Amino acid sequence: MRHWAEDLEDDADEPLVRPYTITGGRTTAGRDDLTLITLITVRTTPGTDTAAGRPVLQPEHRTVLRLCARRPVAVAEIAAELDLPVSVTKILIGDLIDAGRVRARPPLAFAHNGTHPDMTILEAVRDGLRGL
């Protein structure tokens, strides 16, 4: 199955899935705590896909779960892997959070009581980028 970002000339007989369809018509995420660097991890005790009237997961939801199964993954990385806009990815991740399948947390450097990150970390990142 292809989605909207793929070249339309290749395999024109395959169905085209647009973001509007993937998100069930929703255009904004119901959560405002998901940023590009928010880390997503799979919960160890997830709910079932059909419990409490939850719909069966779409292929994109399953891909998010597979990506986050081994290590925390940033929202931006998930969007890149899905080849979907970040706004669509946030909606999909919000579905999984609401279903109890994943959890979101800010990166550890920013999670310490709202304080600013350690300057040595920022300097190391800066120096690494300059070295490229």
mmCIF file with all atom_site columns, C-alpha atoms in Angstrom:
data_model
loop_
_atom_site.group_PDB
_atom_site.id
_atom_site.type_symbol
_atom_site.label_atom_id
_atom_site.label_alt_id
_atom_site.label_comp_id
_atom_site.label_asym_id
_atom_site.label_entity_id
_atom_site.label_seq_id
_atom_site.pdbx_PDB_ins_code
_atom_site.Cartn_x
_atom_site.Cartn_y
_atom_site.Cartn_z
_atom_site.occupancy
_atom_site.B_iso_or_equiv
_atom_site.pdbx_formal_charge
_atom_site.auth_seq_id
_atom_site.auth_comp_id
_atom_site.auth_asym_id
_atom_site.auth_atom_id
_atom_site.pdbx_PDB_model_num
ATOM 1   C CA . MET A 1 1   ? 0.000   0.000  0.000   1.00 0.00 ? 1   MET A CA 1
ATOM 2   C CA . ARG A 1 2   ? 1.317   3.456  -0.879  1.00 0.00 ? 2   ARG A CA 1
ATOM 3   C CA . HIS A 1 3   ? 0.618   6.748  0.758   1.00 0.00 ? 3   HIS A CA 1
ATOM 4   C CA . TRP A 1 4   ? 0.487   10.308 -0.450  1.00 0.00 ? 4   TRP A CA 1
ATOM 5   C CA . ALA A 1 5   ? 4.232   11.057 -0.311  1.00 0.00 ? 5   ALA A CA 1
ATOM 6   C CA . GLU A 1 6   ? 5.227   8.375  -2.790  1.00 0.00 ? 6   GLU A CA 1
ATOM 7   C CA . ASP A 1 7   ? 5.720   8.966  -6.496  1.00 0.00 ? 7   ASP A CA 1
ATOM 8   C CA . LEU A 1 8   ? 2.369   8.702  -8.245  1.00 0.00 ? 8   LEU A CA 1
ATOM 9   C CA . GLU A 1 9   ? 3.780   7.424  -11.542 1.00 0.00 ? 9   GLU A CA 1
ATOM 10  C CA . ASP A 1 10  ? 5.172   4.157  -10.139 1.00 0.00 ? 10  ASP A CA 1
ATOM 11  C CA . ASP A 1 11  ? 2.654   1.334  -9.707  1.00 0.00 ? 11  ASP A CA 1
ATOM 12  C CA . ALA A 1 12  ? -0.335  3.557  -10.473 1.00 0.00 ? 12  ALA A CA 1
ATOM 13  C CA . ASP A 1 13  ? -2.710  0.620  -9.955  1.00 0.00 ? 13  ASP A CA 1
ATOM 14  C CA . GLU A 1 14  ? -2.024  0.470  -6.169  1.00 0.00 ? 14  GLU A CA 1
ATOM 15  C CA . PRO A 1 15  ? -4.434  2.340  -3.894  1.00 0.00 ? 15  PRO A CA 1
ATOM 16  C CA . LEU A 1 16  ? -3.251  5.703  -2.574  1.00 0.00 ? 16  LEU A CA 1
ATOM 17  C CA . VAL A 1 17  ? -3.727  6.374  1.153   1.00 0.00 ? 17  VAL A CA 1
ATOM 18  C CA . ARG A 1 18  ? -3.850  10.019 2.157   1.00 0.00 ? 18  ARG A CA 1
ATOM 19  C CA . PRO A 1 19  ? -3.065  11.344 5.676   1.00 0.00 ? 19  PRO A CA 1
ATOM 20  C CA . TYR A 1 20  ? -6.722  12.346 6.111   1.00 0.00 ? 20  TYR A CA 1
ATOM 21  C CA . THR A 1 21  ? -7.651  8.678  5.751   1.00 0.00 ? 21  THR A CA 1
ATOM 22  C CA . ILE A 1 22  ? -4.891  7.428  8.041   1.00 0.00 ? 22  ILE A CA 1
ATOM 23  C CA . THR A 1 23  ? -6.030  9.728  10.863  1.00 0.00 ? 23  THR A CA 1
ATOM 24  C CA . GLY A 1 24  ? -9.742  9.087  10.414  1.00 0.00 ? 24  GLY A CA 1
ATOM 25  C CA . GLY A 1 25  ? -10.348 12.651 9.263   1.00 0.00 ? 25  GLY A CA 1
ATOM 26  C CA . ARG A 1 26  ? -8.598  14.314 12.196  1.00 0.00 ? 26  ARG A CA 1
ATOM 27  C CA . THR A 1 27  ? -6.314  17.199 11.319  1.00 0.00 ? 27  THR A CA 1
ATOM 28  C CA . THR A 1 28  ? -4.823  18.076 14.707  1.00 0.00 ? 28  THR A CA 1
ATOM 29  C CA . ALA A 1 29  ? -3.461  16.000 17.546  1.00 0.00 ? 29  ALA A CA 1
ATOM 30  C CA . GLY A 1 30  ? -5.537  15.980 20.708  1.00 0.00 ? 30  GLY A CA 1
ATOM 31  C CA . ARG A 1 31  ? -2.341  16.351 22.738  1.00 0.00 ? 31  ARG A CA 1
ATOM 32  C CA . ASP A 1 32  ? -0.073  19.346 23.095  1.00 0.00 ? 32  ASP A CA 1
ATOM 33  C CA . ASP A 1 33  ? 2.747   17.567 24.957  1.00 0.00 ? 33  ASP A CA 1
ATOM 34  C CA . LEU A 1 34  ? 4.237   15.887 21.877  1.00 0.00 ? 34  LEU A CA 1
ATOM 35  C CA . THR A 1 35  ? 7.204   17.761 20.427  1.00 0.00 ? 35  THR A CA 1
ATOM 36  C CA . LEU A 1 36  ? 9.734   16.724 17.801  1.00 0.00 ? 36  LEU A CA 1
ATOM 37  C CA . ILE A 1 37  ? 12.109  15.459 20.515  1.00 0.00 ? 37  ILE A CA 1
ATOM 38  C CA . THR A 1 38  ? 9.549   13.736 22.741  1.00 0.00 ? 38  THR A CA 1
ATOM 39  C CA . LEU A 1 39  ? 10.610  10.127 23.236  1.00 0.00 ? 39  LEU A CA 1
ATOM 40  C CA . ILE A 1 40  ? 8.078   7.352  22.669  1.00 0.00 ? 40  ILE A CA 1
ATOM 41  C CA . THR A 1 41  ? 8.417   3.946  24.344  1.00 0.00 ? 41  THR A CA 1
ATOM 42  C CA . VAL A 1 42  ? 6.215   0.860  24.240  1.00 0.00 ? 42  VAL A CA 1
ATOM 43  C CA . ARG A 1 43  ? 4.453   0.110  27.517  1.00 0.00 ? 43  ARG A CA 1
ATOM 44  C CA . THR A 1 44  ? 5.208   -3.259 29.048  1.00 0.00 ? 44  THR A CA 1
ATOM 45  C CA . THR A 1 45  ? 1.550   -3.996 29.810  1.00 0.00 ? 45  THR A CA 1
ATOM 46  C CA . PRO A 1 46  ? -0.446  -2.752 26.824  1.00 0.00 ? 46  PRO A CA 1
ATOM 47  C CA . GLY A 1 47  ? -4.196  -2.973 26.496  1.00 0.00 ? 47  GLY A CA 1
ATOM 48  C CA . THR A 1 48  ? -5.749  -5.099 23.796  1.00 0.00 ? 48  THR A CA 1
ATOM 49  C CA . ASP A 1 49  ? -6.632  -3.648 20.405  1.00 0.00 ? 49  ASP A CA 1
ATOM 50  C CA . THR A 1 50  ? -10.322 -4.407 20.707  1.00 0.00 ? 50  THR A CA 1
ATOM 51  C CA . ALA A 1 51  ? -10.861 -3.833 24.432  1.00 0.00 ? 51  ALA A CA 1
ATOM 52  C CA . ALA A 1 52  ? -13.303 -1.121 25.516  1.00 0.00 ? 52  ALA A CA 1
ATOM 53  C CA . GLY A 1 53  ? -14.402 -0.438 21.963  1.00 0.00 ? 53  GLY A CA 1
ATOM 54  C CA . ARG A 1 54  ? -10.944 0.458  20.696  1.00 0.00 ? 54  ARG A CA 1
ATOM 55  C CA . PRO A 1 55  ? -10.564 -0.042 16.955  1.00 0.00 ? 55  PRO A CA 1
ATOM 56  C CA . VAL A 1 56  ? -8.054  -2.481 15.528  1.00 0.00 ? 56  VAL A CA 1
ATOM 57  C CA . LEU A 1 57  ? -4.696  -0.815 14.926  1.00 0.00 ? 57  LEU A CA 1
ATOM 58  C CA . GLN A 1 58  ? -3.861  0.484  11.472  1.00 0.00 ? 58  GLN A CA 1
ATOM 59  C CA . PRO A 1 59  ? -0.574  -0.518 9.778   1.00 0.00 ? 59  PRO A CA 1
ATOM 60  C CA . GLU A 1 60  ? 0.969   2.840  10.719  1.00 0.00 ? 60  GLU A CA 1
ATOM 61  C CA . HIS A 1 61  ? 0.133   2.258  14.396  1.00 0.00 ? 61  HIS A CA 1
ATOM 62  C CA . ARG A 1 62  ? 1.783   -1.165 14.247  1.00 0.00 ? 62  ARG A CA 1
ATOM 63  C CA . THR A 1 63  ? 4.867   0.363  12.615  1.00 0.00 ? 63  THR A CA 1
ATOM 64  C CA . VAL A 1 64  ? 5.158   2.876  15.468  1.00 0.00 ? 64  VAL A CA 1
ATOM 65  C CA . LEU A 1 65  ? 4.944   0.027  17.998  1.00 0.00 ? 65  LEU A CA 1
ATOM 66  C CA . ARG A 1 66  ? 7.605   -1.944 16.128  1.00 0.00 ? 66  ARG A CA 1
ATOM 67  C CA . LEU A 1 67  ? 9.940   1.074  15.949  1.00 0.00 ? 67  LEU A CA 1
ATOM 68  C CA . CYS A 1 68  ? 9.639   1.797  19.673  1.00 0.00 ? 68  CYS A CA 1
ATOM 69  C CA . ALA A 1 69  ? 9.829   -1.802 20.885  1.00 0.00 ? 69  ALA A CA 1
ATOM 70  C CA . ARG A 1 70  ? 13.594  -1.886 21.475  1.00 0.00 ? 70  ARG A CA 1
ATOM 71  C CA . ARG A 1 71  ? 14.463  1.673  22.485  1.00 0.00 ? 71  ARG A CA 1
ATOM 72  C CA . PRO A 1 72  ? 12.827  5.064  22.933  1.00 0.00 ? 72  PRO A CA 1
ATOM 73  C CA . VAL A 1 73  ? 12.363  6.852  19.612  1.00 0.00 ? 73  VAL A CA 1
ATOM 74  C CA . ALA A 1 74  ? 11.790  10.580 19.041  1.00 0.00 ? 74  ALA A CA 1
ATOM 75  C CA . VAL A 1 75  ? 8.602   11.756 17.344  1.00 0.00 ? 75  VAL A CA 1
ATOM 76  C CA . ALA A 1 76  ? 10.674  13.250 14.506  1.00 0.00 ? 76  ALA A CA 1
ATOM 77  C CA . GLU A 1 77  ? 12.375  9.890  13.884  1.00 0.00 ? 77  GLU A CA 1
ATOM 78  C CA . ILE A 1 78  ? 9.027   8.097  13.808  1.00 0.00 ? 78  ILE A CA 1
ATOM 79  C CA . ALA A 1 79  ? 7.650   10.620 11.309  1.00 0.00 ? 79  ALA A CA 1
ATOM 80  C CA . ALA A 1 80  ? 10.711  10.141 9.111   1.00 0.00 ? 80  ALA A CA 1
ATOM 81  C CA . GLU A 1 81  ? 10.415  6.355  9.235   1.00 0.00 ? 81  GLU A CA 1
ATOM 82  C CA . LEU A 1 82  ? 6.695   6.487  8.408   1.00 0.00 ? 82  LEU A CA 1
ATOM 83  C CA . ASP A 1 83  ? 7.362   9.109  5.716   1.00 0.00 ? 83  ASP A CA 1
ATOM 84  C CA . LEU A 1 84  ? 4.418   11.093 7.063   1.00 0.00 ? 84  LEU A CA 1
ATOM 85  C CA . PRO A 1 85  ? 4.103   14.699 8.246   1.00 0.00 ? 85  PRO A CA 1
ATOM 86  C CA . VAL A 1 86  ? 4.846   15.230 11.933  1.00 0.00 ? 86  VAL A CA 1
ATOM 87  C CA . SER A 1 87  ? 1.272   16.424 12.508  1.00 0.00 ? 87  SER A CA 1
ATOM 88  C CA . VAL A 1 88  ? -0.119  13.112 11.234  1.00 0.00 ? 88  VAL A CA 1
ATOM 89  C CA . THR A 1 89  ? 2.459   11.165 13.245  1.00 0.00 ? 89  THR A CA 1
ATOM 90  C CA . LYS A 1 90  ? 1.451   13.021 16.423  1.00 0.00 ? 90  LYS A CA 1
ATOM 91  C CA . ILE A 1 91  ? -2.173  11.990 15.867  1.00 0.00 ? 91  ILE A CA 1
ATOM 92  C CA . LEU A 1 92  ? -1.156  8.345  15.466  1.00 0.00 ? 92  LEU A CA 1
ATOM 93  C CA . ILE A 1 93  ? 1.055   8.463  18.566  1.00 0.00 ? 93  ILE A CA 1
ATOM 94  C CA . GLY A 1 94  ? -1.761  10.137 20.505  1.00 0.00 ? 94  GLY A CA 1
ATOM 95  C CA . ASP A 1 95  ? -4.023  7.217  19.574  1.00 0.00 ? 95  ASP A CA 1
ATOM 96  C CA . LEU A 1 96  ? -1.465  4.779  20.958  1.00 0.00 ? 96  LEU A CA 1
ATOM 97  C CA . ILE A 1 97  ? -1.021  6.790  24.160  1.00 0.00 ? 97  ILE A CA 1
ATOM 98  C CA . ASP A 1 98  ? -4.791  6.909  24.672  1.00 0.00 ? 98  ASP A CA 1
ATOM 99  C CA . ALA A 1 99  ? -4.969  3.150  24.091  1.00 0.00 ? 99  ALA A CA 1
ATOM 100 C CA . GLY A 1 100 ? -2.265  2.571  26.710  1.00 0.00 ? 100 GLY A CA 1
ATOM 101 C CA . ARG A 1 101 ? 0.133   1.059  24.172  1.00 0.00 ? 101 ARG A CA 1
ATOM 102 C CA . VAL A 1 102 ? 2.955   3.631  24.401  1.00 0.00 ? 102 VAL A CA 1
ATOM 103 C CA . ARG A 1 103 ? 4.153   6.326  26.753  1.00 0.00 ? 103 ARG A CA 1
ATOM 104 C CA . ALA A 1 104 ? 5.694   9.690  25.923  1.00 0.00 ? 104 ALA A CA 1
ATOM 105 C CA . ARG A 1 105 ? 8.378   11.465 27.890  1.00 0.00 ? 105 ARG A CA 1
ATOM 106 C CA . PRO A 1 106 ? 10.622  14.439 27.282  1.00 0.00 ? 106 PRO A CA 1
ATOM 107 C CA . PRO A 1 107 ? 14.331  13.717 26.715  1.00 0.00 ? 107 PRO A CA 1
ATOM 108 C CA . LEU A 1 108 ? 16.185  13.170 29.986  1.00 0.00 ? 108 LEU A CA 1
ATOM 109 C CA . ALA A 1 109 ? 18.314  16.303 29.636  1.00 0.00 ? 109 ALA A CA 1
ATOM 110 C CA . PHE A 1 110 ? 15.142  18.423 29.756  1.00 0.00 ? 110 PHE A CA 1
ATOM 111 C CA . ALA A 1 111 ? 13.164  16.324 32.211  1.00 0.00 ? 111 ALA A CA 1
ATOM 112 C CA . HIS A 1 112 ? 14.867  17.423 35.412  1.00 0.00 ? 112 HIS A CA 1
ATOM 113 C CA . ASN A 1 113 ? 12.320  19.658 37.139  1.00 0.00 ? 113 ASN A CA 1
ATOM 114 C CA . GLY A 1 114 ? 12.012  22.011 34.193  1.00 0.00 ? 114 GLY A CA 1
ATOM 115 C CA . THR A 1 115 ? 15.627  23.150 34.503  1.00 0.00 ? 115 THR A CA 1
ATOM 116 C CA . HIS A 1 116 ? 17.801  23.937 31.527  1.00 0.00 ? 116 HIS A CA 1
ATOM 117 C CA . PRO A 1 117 ? 20.094  21.238 30.177  1.00 0.00 ? 117 PRO A CA 1
ATOM 118 C CA . ASP A 1 118 ? 23.673  21.002 31.356  1.00 0.00 ? 118 ASP A CA 1
ATOM 119 C CA . MET A 1 119 ? 25.866  23.369 29.336  1.00 0.00 ? 119 MET A CA 1
ATOM 120 C CA . THR A 1 120 ? 28.512  20.670 28.891  1.00 0.00 ? 120 THR A CA 1
ATOM 121 C CA . ILE A 1 121 ? 26.018  18.607 26.897  1.00 0.00 ? 121 ILE A CA 1
ATOM 122 C CA . LEU A 1 122 ? 25.150  21.548 24.663  1.00 0.00 ? 122 LEU A CA 1
ATOM 123 C CA . GLU A 1 123 ? 28.836  22.370 24.159  1.00 0.00 ? 123 GLU A CA 1
ATOM 124 C CA . ALA A 1 124 ? 29.608  18.753 23.259  1.00 0.00 ? 124 ALA A CA 1
ATOM 125 C CA . VAL A 1 125 ? 26.801  18.769 20.680  1.00 0.00 ? 125 VAL A CA 1
ATOM 126 C CA . ARG A 1 126 ? 28.053  22.082 19.275  1.00 0.00 ? 126 ARG A CA 1
ATOM 127 C CA . ASP A 1 127 ? 31.623  20.795 19.046  1.00 0.00 ? 127 ASP A CA 1
ATOM 128 C CA . GLY A 1 128 ? 30.449  17.583 17.389  1.00 0.00 ? 128 GLY A CA 1
ATOM 129 C CA . LEU A 1 129 ? 28.491  19.511 14.781  1.00 0.00 ? 129 LEU A CA 1
ATOM 130 C CA . ARG A 1 130 ? 31.435  21.767 14.073  1.00 0.00 ? 130 ARG A CA 1
ATOM 131 C CA . GLY A 1 131 ? 33.581  18.694 13.546  1.00 0.00 ? 131 GLY A CA 1
ATOM 132 C CA . LEU A 1 132 ? 31.382  17.447 10.729  1.00 0.00 ? 132 LEU A CA 1
#
